[in-house]
PDB file of C-alpha atoms in Angstrom:
ATOM      1  CA  UNK A   1       3.615  64.383  53.458  1.00  0.00           C
ATOM      2  CA  UNK A   2       0.753  62.649  55.195  1.00  0.00           C
ATOM      3  CA  UNK A   3       1.813  59.551  57.034  1.00  0.00           C
ATOM      4  CA  UNK A   4      -0.222  56.775  58.504  1.00  0.00           C
ATOM      5  CA  UNK A   5       1.808  54.288  60.495  1.00  0.00           C
ATOM      6  CA  UNK A   6       0.896  50.772  61.473  1.00  0.00           C
ATOM      7  CA  UNK A   7       2.927  47.956  62.941  1.00  0.00           C
ATOM      8  CA  UNK A   8       3.203  45.398  60.152  1.00  0.00           C
ATOM      9  CA  UNK A   9       2.954  42.475  62.579  1.00  0.00           C
ATOM     10  CA  UNK A  10       2.121  39.718  62.462  1.00  0.00           C
ATOM     11  CA  UNK A  11       0.076  40.076  65.589  1.00  0.00           C
ATOM     12  CA  UNK A  12      -0.824  36.658  66.943  1.00  0.00           C
ATOM     13  CA  UNK A  13      -3.660  36.156  69.412  1.00  0.00           C
ATOM     14  CA  UNK A  14      -5.443  33.017  70.598  1.00  0.00           C
ATOM     15  CA  UNK A  15      -9.032  32.391  69.629  1.00  0.00           C
ATOM     16  CA  UNK A  16     -11.409  34.194  71.984  1.00  0.00           C
ATOM     17  CA  UNK A  17      -8.901  36.865  72.994  1.00  0.00           C
ATOM     18  CA  UNK A  18      -9.054  40.588  72.305  1.00  0.00           C
ATOM     19  CA  UNK A  19      -6.944  41.750  69.386  1.00  0.00           C
ATOM     20  CA  UNK A  20      -5.722  45.334  69.558  1.00  0.00           C
ATOM     21  CA  UNK A  21      -4.594  47.042  66.368  1.00  0.00           C
ATOM     22  CA  UNK A  22      -3.033  50.464  66.419  1.00  0.00           C
ATOM     23  CA  UNK A  23      -2.543  53.304  63.962  1.00  0.00           C
ATOM     24  CA  UNK A  24      -0.870  56.673  64.276  1.00  0.00           C
ATOM     25  CA  UNK A  25      -1.085  59.538  61.823  1.00  0.00           C
ATOM     26  CA  UNK A  26       1.016  62.606  61.263  1.00  0.00           C
ATOM     27  CA  UNK A  27      -1.498  65.198  60.077  1.00  0.00           C
ATOM     28  CA  UNK A  28      -3.392  67.036  62.794  1.00  0.00           C
ATOM     29  CA  UNK A  29      -5.870  68.064  60.108  1.00  0.00           C
ATOM     30  CA  UNK A  30      -7.007  64.475  59.718  1.00  0.00           C
ATOM     31  CA  UNK A  31     -10.769  64.316  59.775  1.00  0.00           C
ATOM     32  CA  UNK A  32     -12.144  60.793  59.572  1.00  0.00           C
ATOM     33  CA  UNK A  33     -10.602  57.422  60.203  1.00  0.00           C
ATOM     34  CA  UNK A  34     -11.417  54.129  58.599  1.00  0.00           C
ATOM     35  CA  UNK A  35     -10.573  50.527  59.316  1.00  0.00           C
ATOM     36  CA  UNK A  36     -10.531  48.036  56.460  1.00  0.00           C
ATOM     37  CA  UNK A  37      -9.969  44.309  56.518  1.00  0.00           C
ATOM     38  CA  UNK A  38      -8.156  42.634  53.643  1.00  0.00           C
ATOM     39  CA  UNK A  39      -7.958  38.883  53.303  1.00  0.00           C
ATOM     40  CA  UNK A  40      -5.020  37.527  51.365  1.00  0.00           C
ATOM     41  CA  UNK A  41      -5.612  37.953  47.644  1.00  0.00           C
ATOM     42  CA  UNK A  42      -8.815  39.893  48.156  1.00  0.00           C
ATOM     43  CA  UNK A  43      -9.858  43.528  48.101  1.00  0.00           C
ATOM     44  CA  UNK A  44     -10.195  45.688  51.219  1.00  0.00           C
ATOM     45  CA  UNK A  45     -13.593  45.782  52.878  1.00  0.00           C
ATOM     46  CA  UNK A  46     -14.731  48.479  55.264  1.00  0.00           C
ATOM     47  CA  UNK A  47     -15.184  47.453  58.895  1.00  0.00           C
ATOM     48  CA  UNK A  48     -16.032  50.815  60.399  1.00  0.00           C
ATOM     49  CA  UNK A  49     -15.166  54.486  60.502  1.00  0.00           C
ATOM     50  CA  UNK A  50     -14.898  57.065  63.271  1.00  0.00           C
ATOM     51  CA  UNK A  51     -14.538  60.827  63.285  1.00  0.00           C
ATOM     52  CA  UNK A  52     -15.173  61.865  66.898  1.00  0.00           C
ATOM     53  CA  UNK A  53     -12.906  61.341  69.855  1.00  0.00           C
ATOM     54  CA  UNK A  54     -13.851  58.357  71.963  1.00  0.00           C
ATOM     55  CA  UNK A  55     -15.103  54.882  71.256  1.00  0.00           C
ATOM     56  CA  UNK A  56     -17.421  53.554  68.586  1.00  0.00           C
ATOM     57  CA  UNK A  57     -18.696  50.014  68.803  1.00  0.00           C
ATOM     58  CA  UNK A  58     -20.079  47.758  66.097  1.00  0.00           C
ATOM     59  CA  UNK A  59     -20.612  44.167  67.118  1.00  0.00           C
ATOM     60  CA  UNK A  60     -17.277  42.651  68.110  1.00  0.00           C
ATOM     61  CA  UNK A  61     -15.385  45.663  66.799  1.00  0.00           C
ATOM     62  CA  UNK A  62     -14.585  48.861  68.680  1.00  0.00           C
ATOM     63  CA  UNK A  63     -12.751  51.801  67.168  1.00  0.00           C
ATOM     64  CA  UNK A  64     -11.048  54.228  69.519  1.00  0.00           C
ATOM     65  CA  UNK A  65      -9.931  57.684  68.460  1.00  0.00           C
ATOM     66  CA  UNK A  66      -7.701  60.115  70.316  1.00  0.00           C
ATOM     67  CA  UNK A  67      -7.050  63.131  68.121  1.00  0.00           C
ATOM     68  CA  UNK A  68      -4.805  64.835  70.689  1.00  0.00           C
ATOM     69  CA  UNK A  69      -2.451  61.849  70.573  1.00  0.00           C
ATOM     70  CA  UNK A  70      -3.048  61.315  66.822  1.00  0.00           C
ATOM     71  CA  UNK A  71      -3.924  57.726  67.511  1.00  0.00           C
ATOM     72  CA  UNK A  72      -6.707  55.425  66.379  1.00  0.00           C
ATOM     73  CA  UNK A  73      -7.116  51.805  67.327  1.00  0.00           C
ATOM     74  CA  UNK A  74      -9.326  48.851  66.519  1.00  0.00           C
ATOM     75  CA  UNK A  75     -10.253  46.278  69.134  1.00  0.00           C
ATOM     76  CA  UNK A  76     -11.640  42.921  68.075  1.00  0.00           C
ATOM     77  CA  UNK A  77     -13.321  41.070  70.906  1.00  0.00           C
ATOM     78  CA  UNK A  78     -13.710  37.298  70.955  1.00  0.00           C
ATOM     79  CA  UNK A  79     -11.280  36.953  68.058  1.00  0.00           C
ATOM     80  CA  UNK A  80     -12.010  34.139  65.623  1.00  0.00           C
ATOM     81  CA  UNK A  81      -9.722  32.375  63.141  1.00  0.00           C
ATOM     82  CA  UNK A  82     -11.855  33.998  60.419  1.00  0.00           C
ATOM     83  CA  UNK A  83     -10.598  37.377  61.647  1.00  0.00           C
ATOM     84  CA  UNK A  84      -7.117  36.452  60.424  1.00  0.00           C
ATOM     85  CA  UNK A  85      -6.372  39.081  57.794  1.00  0.00           C
ATOM     86  CA  UNK A  86      -4.490  42.313  57.237  1.00  0.00           C
ATOM     87  CA  UNK A  87      -6.116  45.368  58.784  1.00  0.00           C
ATOM     88  CA  UNK A  88      -5.660  48.690  57.054  1.00  0.00           C
ATOM     89  CA  UNK A  89      -6.039  52.064  58.699  1.00  0.00           C
ATOM     90  CA  UNK A  90      -7.010  55.016  56.508  1.00  0.00           C
ATOM     91  CA  UNK A  91      -7.541  58.711  57.099  1.00  0.00           C
ATOM     92  CA  UNK A  92      -8.839  61.642  55.132  1.00  0.00           C
ATOM     93  CA  UNK A  93      -8.090  65.245  55.895  1.00  0.00           C
ATOM     94  CA  UNK A  94     -10.185  68.284  56.685  1.00  0.00           C
ATOM     95  CA  UNK A  95      -8.760  70.303  53.795  1.00  0.00           C
ATOM     96  CA  UNK A  96      -9.846  67.690  51.271  1.00  0.00           C
ATOM     97  CA  UNK A  97     -12.227  64.934  52.297  1.00  0.00           C
ATOM     98  CA  UNK A  98     -11.724  63.273  48.942  1.00  0.00           C
ATOM     99  CA  UNK A  99      -8.101  62.314  49.519  1.00  0.00           C
ATOM    100  CA  UNK A 100      -7.319  59.201  51.512  1.00  0.00           C
ATOM    101  CA  UNK A 101      -4.099  58.006  53.083  1.00  0.00           C
ATOM    102  CA  UNK A 102      -3.645  54.383  54.038  1.00  0.00           C
ATOM    103  CA  UNK A 103      -1.255  52.665  56.362  1.00  0.00           C
ATOM    104  CA  UNK A 104       0.563  49.588  55.105  1.00  0.00           C
ATOM    105  CA  UNK A 105      -1.523  47.351  57.355  1.00  0.00           C
ATOM    106  CA  UNK A 106      -1.138  45.010  60.315  1.00  0.00           C
ATOM    107  CA  UNK A 107      -1.357  41.285  59.731  1.00  0.00           C
ATOM    108  CA  UNK A 108      -3.450  39.529  62.375  1.00  0.00           C
ATOM    109  CA  UNK A 109      -3.269  35.793  63.026  1.00  0.00           C
ATOM    110  CA  UNK A 110      -5.893  34.277  65.294  1.00  0.00           C
ATOM    111  CA  UNK A 111      -4.802  30.823  66.415  1.00  0.00           C
ATOM    112  CA  UNK A 112      -7.446  28.181  67.176  1.00  0.00           C
TER     113      UNK A 112
ATOM    114  CA  UNK B   1     -25.944  42.749  43.528  1.00  0.00           C
ATOM    115  CA  UNK B   2     -24.132  45.956  44.485  1.00  0.00           C
ATOM    116  CA  UNK B   3     -20.602  45.770  43.204  1.00  0.00           C
ATOM    117  CA  UNK B   4     -17.551  47.385  41.671  1.00  0.00           C
ATOM    118  CA  UNK B   5     -16.127  45.543  38.696  1.00  0.00           C
ATOM    119  CA  UNK B   6     -12.716  45.870  37.113  1.00  0.00           C
ATOM    120  CA  UNK B   7     -11.325  44.527  33.892  1.00  0.00           C
ATOM    121  CA  UNK B   8      -9.004  42.954  33.184  1.00  0.00           C
ATOM    122  CA  UNK B   9      -8.186  41.170  36.417  1.00  0.00           C
ATOM    123  CA  UNK B  10      -4.701  40.249  35.244  1.00  0.00           C
ATOM    124  CA  UNK B  11      -2.583  41.912  32.602  1.00  0.00           C
ATOM    125  CA  UNK B  12       0.972  41.431  31.439  1.00  0.00           C
ATOM    126  CA  UNK B  13       2.204  44.040  29.000  1.00  0.00           C
ATOM    127  CA  UNK B  14       5.376  45.615  27.679  1.00  0.00           C
ATOM    128  CA  UNK B  15       6.887  49.002  28.343  1.00  0.00           C
ATOM    129  CA  UNK B  16       5.263  51.779  26.354  1.00  0.00           C
ATOM    130  CA  UNK B  17       2.159  49.949  25.173  1.00  0.00           C
ATOM    131  CA  UNK B  18      -0.886  52.013  26.124  1.00  0.00           C
ATOM    132  CA  UNK B  19      -3.477  50.250  28.242  1.00  0.00           C
ATOM    133  CA  UNK B  20      -6.776  50.948  29.939  1.00  0.00           C
ATOM    134  CA  UNK B  21      -8.181  49.315  33.044  1.00  0.00           C
ATOM    135  CA  UNK B  22     -11.926  49.704  33.271  1.00  0.00           C
ATOM    136  CA  UNK B  23     -13.927  50.228  36.442  1.00  0.00           C
ATOM    137  CA  UNK B  24     -17.683  50.210  36.768  1.00  0.00           C
ATOM    138  CA  UNK B  25     -20.039  50.494  39.729  1.00  0.00           C
ATOM    139  CA  UNK B  26     -23.777  49.891  39.965  1.00  0.00           C
ATOM    140  CA  UNK B  27     -24.443  51.681  43.256  1.00  0.00           C
ATOM    141  CA  UNK B  28     -25.006  55.153  41.788  1.00  0.00           C
ATOM    142  CA  UNK B  29     -22.057  56.470  43.801  1.00  0.00           C
ATOM    143  CA  UNK B  30     -20.769  59.900  42.980  1.00  0.00           C
ATOM    144  CA  UNK B  31     -17.289  59.274  44.373  1.00  0.00           C
ATOM    145  CA  UNK B  32     -14.829  56.941  42.650  1.00  0.00           C
ATOM    146  CA  UNK B  33     -11.127  56.466  43.129  1.00  0.00           C
ATOM    147  CA  UNK B  34      -8.119  54.484  41.943  1.00  0.00           C
ATOM    148  CA  UNK B  35      -5.420  53.057  44.192  1.00  0.00           C
ATOM    149  CA  UNK B  36      -2.301  51.036  43.733  1.00  0.00           C
ATOM    150  CA  UNK B  37      -1.068  48.593  46.343  1.00  0.00           C
ATOM    151  CA  UNK B  38       2.579  47.673  46.657  1.00  0.00           C
ATOM    152  CA  UNK B  39       4.232  45.518  49.332  1.00  0.00           C
ATOM    153  CA  UNK B  40       5.287  47.591  52.308  1.00  0.00           C
ATOM    154  CA  UNK B  41       3.739  50.756  50.892  1.00  0.00           C
ATOM    155  CA  UNK B  42       0.091  50.062  51.437  1.00  0.00           C
ATOM    156  CA  UNK B  43      -2.630  51.579  49.311  1.00  0.00           C
ATOM    157  CA  UNK B  44      -1.783  54.829  47.580  1.00  0.00           C
ATOM    158  CA  UNK B  45      -4.386  56.970  45.903  1.00  0.00           C
ATOM    159  CA  UNK B  46      -3.782  57.728  42.235  1.00  0.00           C
ATOM    160  CA  UNK B  47      -6.815  59.754  41.156  1.00  0.00           C
ATOM    161  CA  UNK B  48     -10.316  60.347  42.394  1.00  0.00           C
ATOM    162  CA  UNK B  49     -13.536  61.733  41.009  1.00  0.00           C
ATOM    163  CA  UNK B  50     -16.304  63.499  42.854  1.00  0.00           C
ATOM    164  CA  UNK B  51     -18.735  63.316  39.960  1.00  0.00           C
ATOM    165  CA  UNK B  52     -19.028  63.225  36.190  1.00  0.00           C
ATOM    166  CA  UNK B  53     -16.312  65.345  34.562  1.00  0.00           C
ATOM    167  CA  UNK B  54     -14.793  66.151  37.989  1.00  0.00           C
ATOM    168  CA  UNK B  55     -11.451  64.456  38.653  1.00  0.00           C
ATOM    169  CA  UNK B  56      -8.418  65.318  40.728  1.00  0.00           C
ATOM    170  CA  UNK B  57      -4.996  63.962  41.582  1.00  0.00           C
ATOM    171  CA  UNK B  58      -4.324  61.725  44.507  1.00  0.00           C
ATOM    172  CA  UNK B  59      -0.946  61.088  46.031  1.00  0.00           C
ATOM    173  CA  UNK B  60       0.730  59.290  43.111  1.00  0.00           C
ATOM    174  CA  UNK B  61      -0.815  60.492  39.804  1.00  0.00           C
ATOM    175  CA  UNK B  62       2.332  60.542  37.672  1.00  0.00           C
ATOM    176  CA  UNK B  63       2.067  58.297  34.627  1.00  0.00           C
ATOM    177  CA  UNK B  64      -1.697  57.847  34.881  1.00  0.00           C
ATOM    178  CA  UNK B  65      -4.773  59.441  33.376  1.00  0.00           C
ATOM    179  CA  UNK B  66      -8.439  59.052  34.195  1.00  0.00           C
ATOM    180  CA  UNK B  67     -11.753  60.164  32.798  1.00  0.00           C
ATOM    181  CA  UNK B  68     -15.298  60.273  34.159  1.00  0.00           C
ATOM    182  CA  UNK B  69     -17.721  60.666  31.311  1.00  0.00           C
ATOM    183  CA  UNK B  70     -20.450  58.599  32.933  1.00  0.00           C
ATOM    184  CA  UNK B  71     -21.309  58.264  36.586  1.00  0.00           C
ATOM    185  CA  UNK B  72     -20.848  54.502  36.679  1.00  0.00           C
ATOM    186  CA  UNK B  73     -17.485  54.278  34.872  1.00  0.00           C
ATOM    187  CA  UNK B  74     -14.027  55.481  35.845  1.00  0.00           C
ATOM    188  CA  UNK B  75     -11.291  54.031  33.606  1.00  0.00           C
ATOM    189  CA  UNK B  76      -7.591  54.242  34.451  1.00  0.00           C
ATOM    190  CA  UNK B  77      -5.312  54.900  31.495  1.00  0.00           C
ATOM    191  CA  UNK B  78      -1.592  54.240  31.303  1.00  0.00           C
ATOM    192  CA  UNK B  79      -0.400  56.034  28.183  1.00  0.00           C
ATOM    193  CA  UNK B  80       3.147  54.642  28.297  1.00  0.00           C
ATOM    194  CA  UNK B  81       3.468  52.023  31.022  1.00  0.00           C
ATOM    195  CA  UNK B  82       6.806  51.486  32.697  1.00  0.00           C
ATOM    196  CA  UNK B  83       8.049  48.639  34.917  1.00  0.00           C
ATOM    197  CA  UNK B  84       7.632  50.791  38.047  1.00  0.00           C
ATOM    198  CA  UNK B  85       3.886  50.729  37.392  1.00  0.00           C
ATOM    199  CA  UNK B  86       3.820  47.011  38.014  1.00  0.00           C
ATOM    200  CA  UNK B  87       1.377  46.771  40.888  1.00  0.00           C
ATOM    201  CA  UNK B  88      -2.021  45.672  42.151  1.00  0.00           C
ATOM    202  CA  UNK B  89      -4.646  48.248  41.257  1.00  0.00           C
ATOM    203  CA  UNK B  90      -7.956  48.778  43.007  1.00  0.00           C
ATOM    204  CA  UNK B  91     -10.897  50.863  41.955  1.00  0.00           C
ATOM    205  CA  UNK B  92     -13.309  52.021  44.654  1.00  0.00           C
ATOM    206  CA  UNK B  93     -16.590  53.865  44.807  1.00  0.00           C
ATOM    207  CA  UNK B  94     -18.220  55.531  47.759  1.00  0.00           C
ATOM    208  CA  UNK B  95     -21.117  57.387  49.208  1.00  0.00           C
ATOM    209  CA  UNK B  96     -21.090  60.874  50.708  1.00  0.00           C
ATOM    210  CA  UNK B  97     -19.796  59.362  53.953  1.00  0.00           C
ATOM    211  CA  UNK B  98     -16.841  57.987  52.017  1.00  0.00           C
ATOM    212  CA  UNK B  99     -17.579  54.382  52.847  1.00  0.00           C
ATOM    213  CA  UNK B 100     -15.569  53.099  49.965  1.00  0.00           C
ATOM    214  CA  UNK B 101     -16.332  49.803  48.280  1.00  0.00           C
ATOM    215  CA  UNK B 102     -13.439  48.245  46.458  1.00  0.00           C
ATOM    216  CA  UNK B 103     -13.356  46.278  43.238  1.00  0.00           C
ATOM    217  CA  UNK B 104     -11.612  42.895  43.014  1.00  0.00           C
ATOM    218  CA  UNK B 105      -8.312  44.338  41.849  1.00  0.00           C
ATOM    219  CA  UNK B 106      -6.230  44.242  38.667  1.00  0.00           C
ATOM    220  CA  UNK B 107      -2.758  42.775  38.832  1.00  0.00           C
ATOM    221  CA  UNK B 108      -0.604  44.529  36.249  1.00  0.00           C
ATOM    222  CA  UNK B 109       2.871  43.468  35.213  1.00  0.00           C
ATOM    223  CA  UNK B 110       4.907  45.693  32.899  1.00  0.00           C
ATOM    224  CA  UNK B 111       8.013  44.085  31.431  1.00  0.00           C
TER     225      UNK B 111
END
């Protein structure tokens, strides 16, 4: 059973702060890692993906991957109220890139 | 506009009455997939397709069928729906890098 774990939250941060979202996964064969944002009542939209250990930056977003610790995180700098959403972590595995496993998501509230 | 469309968006049906949820994408993606989303359980993959006539089971395929006769379409079929299939369903399509783009969702209620 592949498991992707996320703290359900809500995680509350003030506007302008750094929001840190975490995700752990059980399968050491996990290959690539994806962060999606889902606004209430809407479909998930891809923020970024990472497959190598280390950091990957895209604008205000930074994904951090540590395969040894089976841990991936998403940092949102200068958080805005518009960042308030549920953030979903997803992984696919080396044995079958076509299969994806999602966490249940972390709800982020950015307070003005 | 690049998009994934699903129909219907909302459906209330009764146990055992066969239904089909359609999914279409205009991005020429080879990869398409169906997910269901339930509170506390997150997104779970039902079926996926790597290309025309190539489909395979995801994590929760029981009670569902799919077909991929054309590249742009990937319908989800519930031959005999049951109340435990009440859920929010998402279709997605993706490129070779698996950057999946999700449709707007179909909220299904089976009574």
